[in-house]
Coordinates of C-alpha atoms and ligand atoms in Angstrom, one line a residue:
Chain A
M1 CA 165.0 -35.9 145.3
S2 CA 168.3 -33.4 146.1
T3 CA 170.5 -34.5 148.9
T4 CA 171.9 -31.7 151.3
D5 CA 174.7 -32.6 154.0
Y6 CA 174.5 -30.8 157.1
R7 CA 177.8 -31.5 160.3
C8 CA 177.3 -30.5 163.6
D9 CA 179.5 -31.7 166.1
V10 CA 176.8 -33.9 167.9
L11 CA 174.0 -34.8 166.5
V12 CA 171.2 -35.5 169.0
I13 CA 168.3 -37.4 167.4
G14 CA 164.9 -36.9 169.7
S15 CA 163.4 -33.3 171.4
G16 CA 161.8 -35.4 174.2
A17 CA 162.3 -35.9 177.7
G18 CA 166.0 -37.2 177.0
G19 CA 166.7 -35.7 173.9
A20 CA 166.2 -32.3 175.5
P21 CA 168.0 -31.7 177.9
T22 CA 170.7 -33.2 176.2
A23 CA 170.8 -30.5 173.3
A24 CA 170.7 -27.9 176.2
L25 CA 174.0 -28.9 177.8
L26 CA 176.0 -29.7 174.9
A27 CA 175.0 -26.6 173.5
E28 CA 175.5 -24.7 176.3
A29 CA 179.5 -25.8 176.9
G30 CA 179.7 -24.4 173.3
L31 CA 179.2 -27.6 171.4
D32 CA 177.8 -27.2 167.7
V33 CA 174.8 -30.1 168.6
I34 CA 171.5 -30.5 165.9
V35 CA 168.8 -32.1 167.0
A36 CA 166.7 -34.4 164.8
E37 CA 163.0 -34.4 165.7
E38 CA 160.7 -36.6 163.6
G39 CA 158.1 -34.7 164.3
P40 CA 156.6 -30.7 163.9
W41 CA 156.9 -27.7 166.2
V42 CA 153.4 -27.9 167.8
D43 CA 152.7 -24.5 169.8
Q44 CA 151.6 -24.9 173.2
G45 CA 147.6 -24.2 173.2
S46 CA 147.1 -25.4 169.3
V47 CA 145.2 -28.2 170.2
V48 CA 143.1 -29.2 172.9
P49 CA 144.9 -31.8 175.7
F50 CA 143.5 -34.7 174.8
S51 CA 141.9 -34.8 171.4
L52 CA 141.6 -37.0 168.6
E53 CA 143.1 -33.9 167.2
Q54 CA 146.1 -33.7 168.9
M55 CA 146.7 -37.9 168.7
D56 CA 146.5 -36.6 164.7
R57 CA 149.5 -34.3 165.1
Q58 CA 151.4 -34.9 168.2
Y59 CA 151.7 -39.0 168.5
R60 CA 152.4 -41.6 166.5
S61 CA 150.5 -43.5 164.4
G62 CA 148.0 -40.6 165.1
G63 CA 147.5 -43.2 169.4
V64 CA 147.3 -46.1 167.3
T65 CA 150.1 -48.3 168.0
V66 CA 149.7 -52.1 169.9
A67 CA 152.7 -54.4 171.3
L68 CA 151.1 -57.7 169.7
G69 CA 151.0 -60.8 173.1
L70 CA 147.9 -62.3 175.1
P71 CA 146.0 -59.7 176.1
S72 CA 147.9 -56.9 173.7
V73 CA 148.3 -53.9 174.7
A74 CA 147.9 -50.8 173.3
Y75 CA 150.8 -48.1 173.4
T76 CA 151.3 -43.9 172.6
E77 CA 154.2 -42.1 172.0
G78 CA 154.9 -39.0 171.3
R79 CA 155.7 -37.8 167.8
C80 CA 156.3 -33.7 167.9
A81 CA 159.1 -31.5 169.4
G82 CA 158.8 -32.0 172.7
G83 CA 157.9 -35.8 172.3
G84 CA 156.0 -37.1 174.9
T85 CA 156.7 -34.0 177.3
E86 CA 154.2 -31.9 175.1
V87 CA 151.4 -34.8 175.8
N88 CA 151.2 -36.3 178.7
S89 CA 149.6 -35.7 182.2
G90 CA 152.7 -33.7 183.5
L91 CA 152.5 -35.8 186.8
Y92 CA 155.9 -35.4 188.0
R93 CA 157.2 -38.1 190.3
R94 CA 161.4 -38.6 192.1
P95 CA 163.0 -41.1 190.7
P96 CA 162.4 -43.2 193.9
Q97 CA 165.9 -44.3 195.3
E98 CA 165.8 -48.1 196.5
V99 CA 164.6 -48.1 192.7
V100 CA 168.3 -46.5 191.3
E101 CA 169.7 -48.5 193.9
R102 CA 168.3 -51.8 192.2
W103 CA 169.2 -50.7 189.3
R104 CA 173.0 -49.6 190.3
T105 CA 173.3 -53.5 192.3
N106 CA 171.5 -55.4 189.9
W107 CA 172.3 -54.0 186.6
R108 CA 176.3 -53.1 187.2
I109 CA 175.9 -49.2 186.8
D110 CA 178.6 -47.2 187.6
D111 CA 178.8 -44.2 189.6
L112 CA 174.7 -44.4 189.8
D113 CA 174.7 -42.7 192.8
P114 CA 170.9 -42.5 194.5
D115 CA 171.9 -39.0 196.6
A116 CA 173.8 -37.3 193.2
I117 CA 170.1 -38.5 191.0
D118 CA 168.3 -37.0 193.9
V119 CA 170.1 -33.9 192.9
L120 CA 169.5 -33.6 189.4
A121 CA 165.9 -34.4 190.0
R122 CA 165.6 -31.4 191.8
E123 CA 167.8 -29.2 188.9
V124 CA 165.0 -30.8 186.9
E125 CA 162.3 -29.8 189.4
S126 CA 163.0 -26.3 189.5
A127 CA 163.8 -25.9 185.6
L128 CA 160.8 -27.0 185.2
S129 CA 158.7 -26.0 187.9
V130 CA 157.3 -29.0 189.7
Q131 CA 155.0 -27.1 192.0
P132 CA 151.3 -28.4 193.6
L133 CA 148.1 -27.0 192.1
P134 CA 148.0 -23.4 193.5
G135 CA 144.5 -24.5 194.5
P136 CA 142.0 -26.9 194.5
A137 CA 142.5 -30.5 192.6
P138 CA 139.1 -31.2 189.7
A139 CA 136.7 -33.0 191.4
P140 CA 137.2 -36.4 189.8
S141 CA 141.3 -36.0 191.8
E142 CA 139.1 -35.7 194.7
R143 CA 137.1 -38.2 194.5
L144 CA 140.2 -40.2 194.8
R145 CA 141.1 -39.0 197.4
L146 CA 138.2 -39.5 199.0
G147 CA 137.6 -42.8 198.4
A148 CA 141.4 -43.3 199.4
E149 CA 140.7 -41.7 203.0
R150 CA 137.3 -44.1 203.4
L151 CA 139.4 -46.8 202.6
G152 CA 142.5 -45.9 204.9
W153 CA 144.9 -45.8 201.6
T154 CA 147.8 -43.2 201.3
H155 CA 147.7 -41.1 199.1
D156 CA 148.7 -37.5 197.6
E157 CA 149.1 -35.4 195.1
S158 CA 151.9 -35.7 192.2
P159 CA 152.9 -31.6 192.2
R160 CA 152.9 -31.0 187.9
W161 CA 155.6 -29.1 185.4
M162 CA 153.2 -26.7 185.3
T163 CA 153.5 -23.0 185.6
Y164 CA 149.9 -20.9 187.1
P165 CA 150.9 -17.4 186.3
T166 CA 146.6 -16.2 187.2
G167 CA 146.7 -18.3 190.2
D168 CA 144.0 -20.6 188.8
S169 CA 144.9 -23.8 188.7
R170 CA 142.4 -24.6 185.9
Q171 CA 144.7 -22.6 183.9
G172 CA 148.6 -24.5 184.0
Q173 CA 150.4 -24.0 181.3
R174 CA 152.2 -27.2 180.8
Q175 CA 156.6 -27.0 181.0
S176 CA 157.4 -29.2 178.8
M177 CA 160.4 -29.3 176.7
T178 CA 159.7 -26.8 173.6
R179 CA 158.8 -24.1 176.7
T180 CA 161.7 -25.3 178.9
Y181 CA 164.7 -27.4 177.2
L182 CA 164.5 -26.8 173.4
P183 CA 164.4 -23.0 173.9
R184 CA 167.7 -23.0 176.3
A185 CA 169.0 -25.4 173.5
M186 CA 168.3 -23.2 171.1
S187 CA 169.7 -19.8 172.9
A188 CA 172.3 -21.0 173.1
G189 CA 172.9 -22.7 169.3
A190 CA 171.7 -25.6 168.8
R191 CA 169.9 -26.4 165.4
L192 CA 166.4 -27.7 166.0
M193 CA 165.3 -29.4 162.4
T194 CA 161.7 -30.6 163.4
D195 CA 159.8 -32.9 161.0
C196 CA 163.3 -34.7 160.2
R197 CA 163.4 -38.6 160.7
V198 CA 166.6 -40.7 161.0
D199 CA 166.3 -43.7 159.5
K200 CA 169.8 -44.8 159.7
L201 CA 173.3 -44.0 161.1
R202 CA 176.4 -44.9 159.0
L203 CA 178.5 -46.5 161.1
G204 CA 182.3 -47.4 160.5
A205 CA 184.3 -50.0 162.2
D206 CA 183.8 -49.4 165.8
R207 CA 182.1 -45.1 165.1
V208 CA 179.2 -43.8 164.0
E209 CA 179.9 -41.6 161.3
G210 CA 176.6 -39.5 161.1
A211 CA 172.8 -40.4 159.6
D212 CA 170.3 -40.4 156.7
V213 CA 167.6 -38.9 157.2
E214 CA 164.0 -38.3 155.6
F215 CA 162.3 -34.9 156.0
T216 CA 159.0 -34.7 155.7
N217 CA 158.3 -33.4 152.6
G218 CA 160.8 -36.0 150.9
R219 CA 163.6 -34.7 151.2
R220 CA 166.6 -36.4 151.8
A221 CA 170.0 -35.1 153.5
T222 CA 172.8 -36.5 155.4
I223 CA 174.0 -35.3 158.3
S224 CA 177.8 -35.6 159.6
C225 CA 179.5 -35.7 163.3
R226 CA 181.7 -36.0 165.6
A227 CA 179.6 -38.1 167.9
V228 CA 175.6 -39.4 167.7
I229 CA 173.5 -39.4 170.5
V230 CA 170.3 -41.5 170.0
C231 CA 166.7 -39.9 172.2
A232 CA 164.1 -41.2 170.2
G233 CA 162.2 -42.8 172.9
A234 CA 162.3 -46.9 174.2
I235 CA 161.0 -48.1 170.7
Q236 CA 162.0 -45.7 168.0
T237 CA 165.6 -46.2 169.8
P238 CA 166.2 -49.3 169.5
A239 CA 164.4 -49.5 166.3
L240 CA 166.6 -47.2 164.5
L241 CA 170.1 -49.1 166.4
Q242 CA 168.5 -52.3 164.7
R243 CA 167.8 -50.7 161.4
S244 CA 171.4 -49.2 161.5
G245 CA 172.7 -53.6 161.4
I246 CA 173.1 -52.4 166.0
R247 CA 170.9 -55.7 167.8
R248 CA 173.2 -57.3 170.9
N249 CA 171.1 -56.5 173.5
I250 CA 168.6 -53.7 172.2
G251 CA 165.3 -54.3 171.6
R252 CA 164.8 -57.5 174.7
T253 CA 163.4 -56.4 177.3
L254 CA 161.0 -53.4 176.6
A255 CA 159.7 -53.2 180.3
V256 CA 156.2 -51.1 180.6
H257 CA 153.4 -50.2 183.3
P258 CA 150.5 -51.7 182.2
T259 CA 147.4 -50.6 183.0
V260 CA 143.3 -51.2 183.1
K261 CA 140.4 -48.6 183.5
L262 CA 136.6 -48.1 184.6
A263 CA 134.4 -45.6 184.1
A264 CA 132.8 -44.4 187.9
R265 CA 129.6 -42.5 187.7
F266 CA 128.3 -39.9 190.2
T267 CA 125.5 -38.1 191.3
D268 CA 127.2 -34.5 189.8
E269 CA 128.8 -32.9 187.0
L270 CA 132.1 -33.7 187.8
N271 CA 133.5 -33.8 184.6
V272 CA 137.2 -32.3 183.5
P273 CA 137.2 -32.5 179.7
D274 CA 140.9 -31.3 179.4
D275 CA 142.4 -32.3 182.0
V276 CA 143.5 -35.2 184.4
P277 CA 143.1 -35.7 188.5
V278 CA 146.7 -35.4 189.6
H279 CA 146.2 -37.5 193.6
Q280 CA 147.6 -40.3 192.8
V281 CA 146.8 -44.0 195.3
K282 CA 149.5 -45.4 196.5
E283 CA 149.0 -48.3 199.3
F284 CA 150.2 -51.3 196.5
A285 CA 152.9 -49.3 195.2
P286 CA 155.2 -50.6 193.6
D287 CA 152.8 -53.4 192.4
L288 CA 150.3 -51.4 191.8
S289 CA 148.9 -47.6 192.1
F290 CA 145.5 -46.2 190.9
G291 CA 145.3 -42.5 189.7
G292 CA 142.7 -40.6 187.2
S293 CA 142.4 -40.4 183.4
A294 CA 141.4 -38.0 181.3
S295 CA 137.9 -38.3 180.6
H296 CA 136.7 -36.0 177.7
P297 CA 132.8 -37.7 176.3
G298 CA 135.2 -39.7 173.3
L299 CA 137.1 -41.1 176.1
V300 CA 134.6 -41.5 178.1
A301 CA 132.2 -43.2 175.5
L302 CA 135.5 -45.5 175.0
A303 CA 135.8 -47.2 178.7
L304 CA 132.0 -48.0 177.9
L305 CA 132.8 -49.7 174.8
D306 CA 133.4 -53.3 176.0
Q307 CA 130.2 -53.8 177.4
W308 CA 128.6 -51.4 175.3
E309 CA 125.3 -53.3 174.8
D310 CA 124.9 -52.9 179.0
F311 CA 126.7 -50.4 179.0
R312 CA 125.9 -48.0 176.6
D313 CA 123.0 -46.3 178.3
A314 CA 125.6 -44.3 180.5
V315 CA 127.2 -42.6 177.8
V316 CA 124.3 -39.4 178.0
A317 CA 125.5 -39.0 181.9
W318 CA 129.3 -38.3 180.9
R319 CA 128.9 -35.1 183.0
E320 CA 128.8 -37.2 186.0
I321 CA 131.4 -39.8 184.9
A322 CA 135.2 -39.9 185.5
V323 CA 137.6 -42.5 184.3
Y324 CA 140.4 -44.0 186.2
Y325 CA 143.1 -46.7 186.2
A326 CA 145.1 -49.3 188.1
A327 CA 149.3 -49.4 186.9
I328 CA 151.0 -52.4 187.7
T329 CA 155.0 -52.7 188.4
S330 CA 155.1 -55.4 185.8
Q331 CA 157.4 -58.8 185.6
G332 CA 156.9 -58.6 181.7
R333 CA 159.2 -58.0 179.1
G334 CA 158.5 -57.4 175.8
R335 CA 160.3 -57.1 172.0
V336 CA 161.1 -54.1 169.4
M337 CA 162.0 -55.9 166.6
A338 CA 162.8 -53.9 162.9
V339 CA 162.0 -55.8 160.1
P340 CA 164.3 -54.6 156.9
G341 CA 162.0 -53.0 154.7
L342 CA 159.4 -52.0 157.3
R343 CA 159.3 -48.8 158.5
D344 CA 158.1 -49.1 161.7
P345 CA 159.2 -52.3 164.3
I346 CA 157.6 -54.8 165.3
V347 CA 156.5 -53.7 169.5
T348 CA 155.4 -57.6 171.3
Y349 CA 154.4 -57.6 175.4
H350 CA 154.3 -60.7 177.2
L351 CA 152.4 -59.9 180.8
T352 CA 153.7 -62.9 183.2
R353 CA 150.8 -64.6 184.8
R354 CA 151.6 -62.7 188.4
D355 CA 150.8 -59.6 186.4
R356 CA 147.0 -61.1 185.2
A357 CA 146.4 -61.9 188.5
L358 CA 148.1 -57.9 189.7
L359 CA 145.4 -56.4 187.2
C360 CA 142.4 -58.1 188.3
S361 CA 143.1 -57.7 192.1
G362 CA 144.0 -53.9 191.1
L363 CA 140.7 -53.6 189.1
T364 CA 138.6 -54.9 192.2
R365 CA 140.5 -52.9 193.9
L366 CA 140.2 -50.0 192.7
A367 CA 135.9 -50.0 191.8
L368 CA 136.4 -50.9 195.6
L369 CA 137.9 -46.8 195.8
M370 CA 135.2 -45.5 193.6
L371 CA 132.1 -47.0 195.7
E372 CA 134.0 -45.3 198.4
A373 CA 134.2 -42.6 196.6
G374 CA 130.6 -42.1 195.7
A375 CA 130.0 -43.6 192.7
T376 CA 126.6 -44.7 192.0
D377 CA 127.9 -47.4 189.0
V378 CA 131.3 -48.5 188.1
F379 CA 131.9 -49.9 184.3
P380 CA 135.3 -52.0 184.7
S381 CA 137.0 -51.6 180.5
Y382 CA 136.3 -55.3 180.1
R383 CA 134.4 -57.8 178.0
G384 CA 131.9 -59.4 180.6
A385 CA 132.5 -56.9 183.1
P386 CA 129.6 -56.7 185.2
R387 CA 128.4 -53.3 186.2
V388 CA 129.4 -52.8 190.1
K389 CA 126.6 -51.0 192.6
S390 CA 127.5 -52.4 196.0
R391 CA 129.9 -54.2 197.8
R392 CA 129.0 -57.8 196.2
D393 CA 129.1 -56.5 192.8
L394 CA 133.3 -57.3 193.3
A395 CA 133.5 -60.7 193.3
T396 CA 132.0 -60.4 190.0
I397 CA 135.2 -58.6 188.4
E398 CA 137.4 -60.7 190.7
D399 CA 135.3 -64.3 189.2
T400 CA 135.0 -63.3 185.0
F401 CA 138.0 -60.6 184.2
S402 CA 140.7 -61.5 181.3
A403 CA 143.2 -59.6 180.7
T404 CA 142.8 -60.8 177.4
R405 CA 139.4 -60.0 177.5
A406 CA 140.3 -56.5 178.9
S407 CA 141.8 -52.9 177.5
V408 CA 144.8 -53.0 178.8
M409 CA 146.8 -50.1 178.2
T410 CA 150.7 -48.1 178.6
V411 CA 152.0 -44.8 178.1
H412 CA 155.0 -45.9 180.0
L413 CA 157.9 -48.0 178.3
C414 CA 161.5 -48.3 179.1
S415 CA 164.7 -50.7 179.1
T416 CA 164.8 -51.5 175.4
V417 CA 169.1 -50.7 175.6
P418 CA 169.2 -51.3 179.6
M419 CA 172.3 -49.4 180.5
G420 CA 174.8 -50.6 183.1
E421 CA 178.7 -52.9 182.8
D422 CA 176.8 -56.4 182.1
S423 CA 177.5 -56.8 178.5
D424 CA 175.7 -60.0 178.5
R425 CA 172.2 -57.6 179.3
C426 CA 173.2 -54.3 178.9
G427 CA 173.0 -52.3 175.1
A428 CA 174.8 -49.8 177.2
D429 CA 177.7 -48.9 179.2
S430 CA 176.9 -47.2 182.7
H431 CA 176.4 -43.8 180.5
G432 CA 175.0 -44.5 177.9
R433 CA 178.2 -45.4 175.3
V434 CA 176.9 -48.2 172.9
H435 CA 179.0 -51.2 173.4
G436 CA 181.3 -51.5 171.1
F437 CA 181.6 -47.8 169.7
A438 CA 183.6 -44.7 170.9
N439 CA 181.3 -42.6 170.6
L440 CA 177.5 -43.8 169.6
Y441 CA 175.3 -43.1 172.7
V442 CA 171.8 -43.6 174.3
N443 CA 170.0 -41.2 175.8
D444 CA 166.4 -41.6 176.9
A445 CA 163.7 -43.8 179.0
S446 CA 165.2 -47.1 176.8
L447 CA 168.0 -46.5 179.4
L448 CA 166.1 -47.7 182.0
P449 CA 166.8 -51.1 183.0
D450 CA 163.3 -51.5 184.2
A451 CA 160.0 -49.3 185.0
P452 CA 160.7 -47.7 187.7
G453 CA 157.0 -48.3 189.3
V454 CA 156.4 -44.7 189.3
N455 CA 155.7 -41.9 186.2
P456 CA 159.2 -42.4 184.6
Q457 CA 160.0 -38.6 183.0
G458 CA 161.4 -37.6 186.0
S459 CA 163.9 -40.7 186.1
V460 CA 164.4 -40.2 182.4
M461 CA 165.2 -36.4 183.0
A462 CA 167.7 -36.9 185.5
V463 CA 169.5 -39.4 184.1
A464 CA 169.9 -37.7 180.9
L465 CA 171.2 -34.4 183.2
R466 CA 173.9 -37.6 184.8
N467 CA 174.7 -38.5 180.8
A468 CA 175.3 -35.6 178.9
R469 CA 177.5 -34.0 181.7
H470 CA 179.7 -37.6 182.0
F471 CA 179.6 -36.8 178.6
L472 CA 181.2 -33.3 178.1
A473 CA 183.1 -34.4 181.2
E474 CA 184.9 -37.6 179.4
G475 CA 183.5 -38.6 176.0
W476 CA 183.3 -35.6 174.4
S477 CA 187.6 -35.5 174.6
R478 CA 187.6 -39.0 173.1
V479 CA 185.4 -38.6 170.2
Chain B
M1 CA 149.4 -54.6 150.3
R2 CA 149.6 -50.9 151.2
A3 CA 146.3 -49.2 153.3
P4 CA 143.6 -50.7 153.8
S5 CA 140.8 -49.6 151.2
S6 CA 138.4 -47.4 152.1
A7 CA 136.6 -49.8 150.0
V8 CA 136.9 -52.6 151.8
V9 CA 136.7 -50.9 155.1
A10 CA 133.6 -48.5 154.5
P11 CA 130.7 -50.9 153.5
T12 CA 132.0 -52.5 156.9
C13 CA 132.3 -49.9 159.6
E14 CA 129.2 -48.6 158.1
A15 CA 127.3 -52.1 158.9
V16 CA 128.4 -51.9 161.9
L17 CA 128.3 -48.8 163.2
G18 CA 124.1 -49.0 161.4
H19 CA 124.0 -52.0 164.1
D20 CA 125.8 -50.1 166.9
L21 CA 124.1 -47.0 166.2
P22 CA 121.4 -46.9 164.4
G23 CA 119.8 -44.0 165.0
L24 CA 123.3 -41.7 163.5
D25 CA 122.1 -39.8 160.2
E26 CA 124.1 -40.7 157.5
Y27 CA 125.7 -37.6 157.5
R28 CA 127.3 -38.3 160.5
R29 CA 127.4 -41.5 159.5
C30 CA 129.6 -40.6 156.3
E31 CA 131.7 -38.6 158.0
V32 CA 132.3 -41.1 160.7
V33 CA 133.1 -44.0 158.8
D34 CA 135.9 -41.0 156.9
F35 CA 137.4 -40.6 159.9
V36 CA 138.3 -44.2 160.6
C37 CA 139.2 -45.1 157.5
R38 CA 142.2 -42.0 157.6
R39 CA 143.4 -43.1 160.5
L40 CA 143.7 -46.6 159.4
S41 CA 145.9 -45.6 156.8
T42 CA 148.3 -43.7 159.4
L43 CA 148.9 -47.2 161.6
P44 CA 152.1 -48.3 162.0
V45 CA 152.9 -50.5 158.3
H46 CA 152.4 -54.1 159.3
M47 CA 149.4 -53.3 161.3
R48 CA 148.1 -52.0 158.0
W49 CA 149.2 -54.2 156.3
G50 CA 146.8 -57.0 158.5
V51 CA 144.2 -54.9 158.4
A52 CA 144.8 -54.9 155.1
V53 CA 144.0 -58.6 154.9
I54 CA 141.4 -58.4 157.7
A55 CA 139.8 -56.5 155.6
F56 CA 139.2 -57.5 152.9
V57 CA 138.3 -61.3 154.1
V58 CA 135.6 -59.3 156.3
D59 CA 134.5 -57.8 153.6
G60 CA 134.2 -60.3 151.4
W61 CA 132.4 -62.3 154.1
R62 CA 129.8 -59.9 154.0
R63 CA 128.7 -59.7 150.3
T64 CA 128.4 -63.2 150.7
T65 CA 126.4 -63.9 154.0
G66 CA 124.6 -60.5 154.2
T67 CA 124.9 -58.0 157.1
N68 CA 123.1 -59.6 159.5
R69 CA 126.1 -62.4 159.7
L70 CA 128.3 -59.7 159.3
I71 CA 127.2 -58.0 162.7
A72 CA 127.2 -61.7 164.4
L73 CA 130.7 -62.3 163.4
S74 CA 132.1 -58.8 165.0
N75 CA 130.4 -59.8 168.0
R76 CA 132.7 -63.2 168.4
P77 CA 135.7 -62.8 170.9
L78 CA 137.7 -64.1 167.3
P79 CA 141.5 -63.6 167.9
L80 CA 142.6 -61.2 165.0
L81 CA 139.4 -60.8 163.4
G82 CA 137.4 -59.5 166.7
E83 CA 140.6 -57.1 166.9
Y84 CA 139.5 -56.1 163.9
F85 CA 135.9 -54.9 164.9
R86 CA 136.9 -53.3 168.0
L87 CA 139.5 -51.3 166.1
L88 CA 136.5 -49.9 164.3
R89 CA 134.0 -49.7 166.6
S90 CA 136.3 -48.0 169.3
L91 CA 137.7 -45.3 166.6
S92 CA 133.9 -45.2 165.3
I93 CA 132.7 -44.4 169.0
A94 CA 135.6 -42.0 170.0
Y95 CA 134.7 -39.9 167.3
V96 CA 131.2 -40.0 167.2
W97 CA 131.4 -39.0 171.4
E98 CA 134.1 -36.7 171.0
T99 CA 132.6 -34.7 168.0
W100 CA 128.9 -34.7 169.3
P101 CA 129.0 -34.9 172.6
D102 CA 125.2 -35.0 173.2
T103 CA 124.5 -38.4 170.8
R104 CA 121.9 -40.2 172.6
P105 CA 123.4 -44.1 173.0
D106 CA 122.0 -45.1 169.7
G107 CA 123.3 -42.2 168.2
R108 CA 120.7 -39.9 167.7
A109 CA 121.9 -36.7 167.6
A110 CA 119.9 -35.0 171.1
Ligands
LIG1 C1 149.9 -40.3 176.6 C2 151.4 -39.6 177.6 C3 151.1 -39.5 179.4 C4 152.4 -39.9 179.9 N1 152.0 -39.4 180.7 C5 153.1 -39.1 182.1 C6 153.4 -38.1 183.4 O1 152.3 -38.1 183.2 N2 154.0 -38.2 184.3 C7 155.3 -39.0 183.8 O2 156.5 -38.8 184.5 N3 155.5 -39.4 182.2 C8 154.4 -39.9 181.4 N4 154.7 -40.5 180.4 C9 156.0 -41.0 180.1 C10 156.8 -39.5 179.3 O3 156.2 -38.7 178.2 C11 158.0 -40.8 178.7 O4 158.6 -41.7 180.1 C12 159.3 -39.7 178.5 O5 158.8 -38.1 177.4 C13 160.7 -40.5 177.6 O6 161.4 -39.5 177.1 P1 162.1 -39.9 175.9 O7 163.5 -39.1 175.7 O8 162.4 -41.4 176.2 O9 161.0 -40.4 174.6 P2 159.5 -38.9 174.1 O10 160.2 -37.9 175.1 O11 159.2 -39.7 173.7 O12 161.0 -38.4 172.4 C14 161.5 -39.1 172.0 C15 161.2 -37.9 170.3 O13 162.1 -38.6 169.2 C16 161.4 -38.8 168.4 N5 161.1 -39.1 167.5 C17 161.7 -40.9 167.6 N6 162.4 -41.6 166.3 C18 162.9 -40.3 165.8 C19 163.6 -40.9 164.3 N7 163.8 -41.7 163.6 N8 164.1 -39.9 163.4 C20 164.3 -38.1 164.7 N9 163.6 -38.2 165.6 C21 162.9 -39.3 165.9 C22 160.2 -38.6 168.7 O14 159.1 -37.6 167.9 C23 159.9 -37.9 169.8 O15 159.8 -36.7 169.7 C24 152.9 -40.2 179.3 C25 153.5 -40.5 178.4 C26 152.6 -40.2 177.1 C27 152.4 -40.7 175.9

């Protein structure tokens, strides 16, 4: 196997919501940037959204990854150019001001001004064309809205990073990183190296000198640079740092939004296999929120699986069924641990007693919401679940639900290298520089000190823009 | 030990499918089992190892006690073992209904 050397000013590891804007800003400022991305480039439209083929091509480990615990929490990570932004639902939320303020005070983050973050969020919104649907929402979304309205619960439509060239809501084009910040980075001269996994950072005393990489075809290479910015996502960033020997406050405080699901059957054919609902119910936010999931027939069958003997008859009616979730802002935490000799990290997550209770009340309320929306049958996803046909059945959920019997999962992962000046708790400083290193930075979801309680990509990107600009203003001249 | 070998996974997967979806024809069943084995080989390393060990134990149990007792075992909410059967079932079910959406609940083609 041959060894090739590459050189650049800044090596950005990962091309997702954190990496792509970082690379664009640095390249546009004239720096020589290499973006190393483990996954392939997959043209949008070449795979069916939310399909098994998409999981094969654009997710890590085909989408089958688990944080061990009681219960274990299934999670998924994008693994392709653009990272999670290519596969996600595209639902945008501006970072809530009170959350930013909480991060600033609780984690002693310098210069984290909620108003300044708001300005950056607007910049993200404009770059990604964040907007509401130009026409009616898909039927499963309308049902959610209807149920909330009948119960008098707060709800709204989440805008998305989509354009609608034909004006048809069903023909949106996702403005993910491969359509926005990555082309910007490349036209400013950044080199994107796909199928290129960074194995290890090369460390000096208090500096990083470069990285060892391996391409999918087995070729190995070394990249030398003056600074490294790790944007490999909340699981892989701490894993890479740990593999490289950096462990202090790294990977110990994983935070997620755990979700539980149900399938709801209506009297008409409302299923939209390749899209997700845009309405979200915020009555109990930030502790608890409700929304809709992808619902192609395979996913409907999966939602029925936990009680298959009793629920399976419904699968033939998948066109009348949509899948919904209840998400909580968890107080639990997890760990990411790179084990020498193992390519993948071990991930654990611990739900607190309050989290489990919240999952139960979330699922019960979500079932109520579905009944109000006109569902004839509701199928909660846990072993021993009742088929809910009327309000009377809701008490049975409360009696029989336990988180350990449920399919708990998450797609929102963060906080494994929290930023801030509290060096007892934080892995990076207020602008993402890893403590103890002059030229090593993190700039992705790992930096968010805790789960924001809303869809996180907007927060990840706003923080990434902030830190990239700070790096250009102050960090670069010092490396 | 590397990926769970399809020699130990496939017979268990077939037995579970035969029980859960008795109407699934042989051609489709083979395709599903192939898919499940392929997916298991892309699991993260530690999961792959864990699955390989459990698959080996379960396959031994199936050989000595037969398919009926295997199915009984698969329906018990046991830690780890239960997770293994759940993994096989979720991959299979997702594949069946994504590939042939109008499959009947017992696995028969529509
Ligand atoms: C299915 C799904 C649905 C979601 N829905 C929404 C939503 O609707 N709204 C929302 O706001 N958020 C959503 N999210 C979350 C959102 O996508 C993430 O918060 C965001 O992408 C995180 O950005 P990141 O830069 O930290 O990581 P990512 O975007 O995951 O990017 C990390 C990149 O680094 C690469 N990488 C990892 N390790 C290495 C390595 N060693 N070497 C080289 N490259 C490496 C990965 O391949 C990946 O491309 C969803 C996520 C998923 C998976």
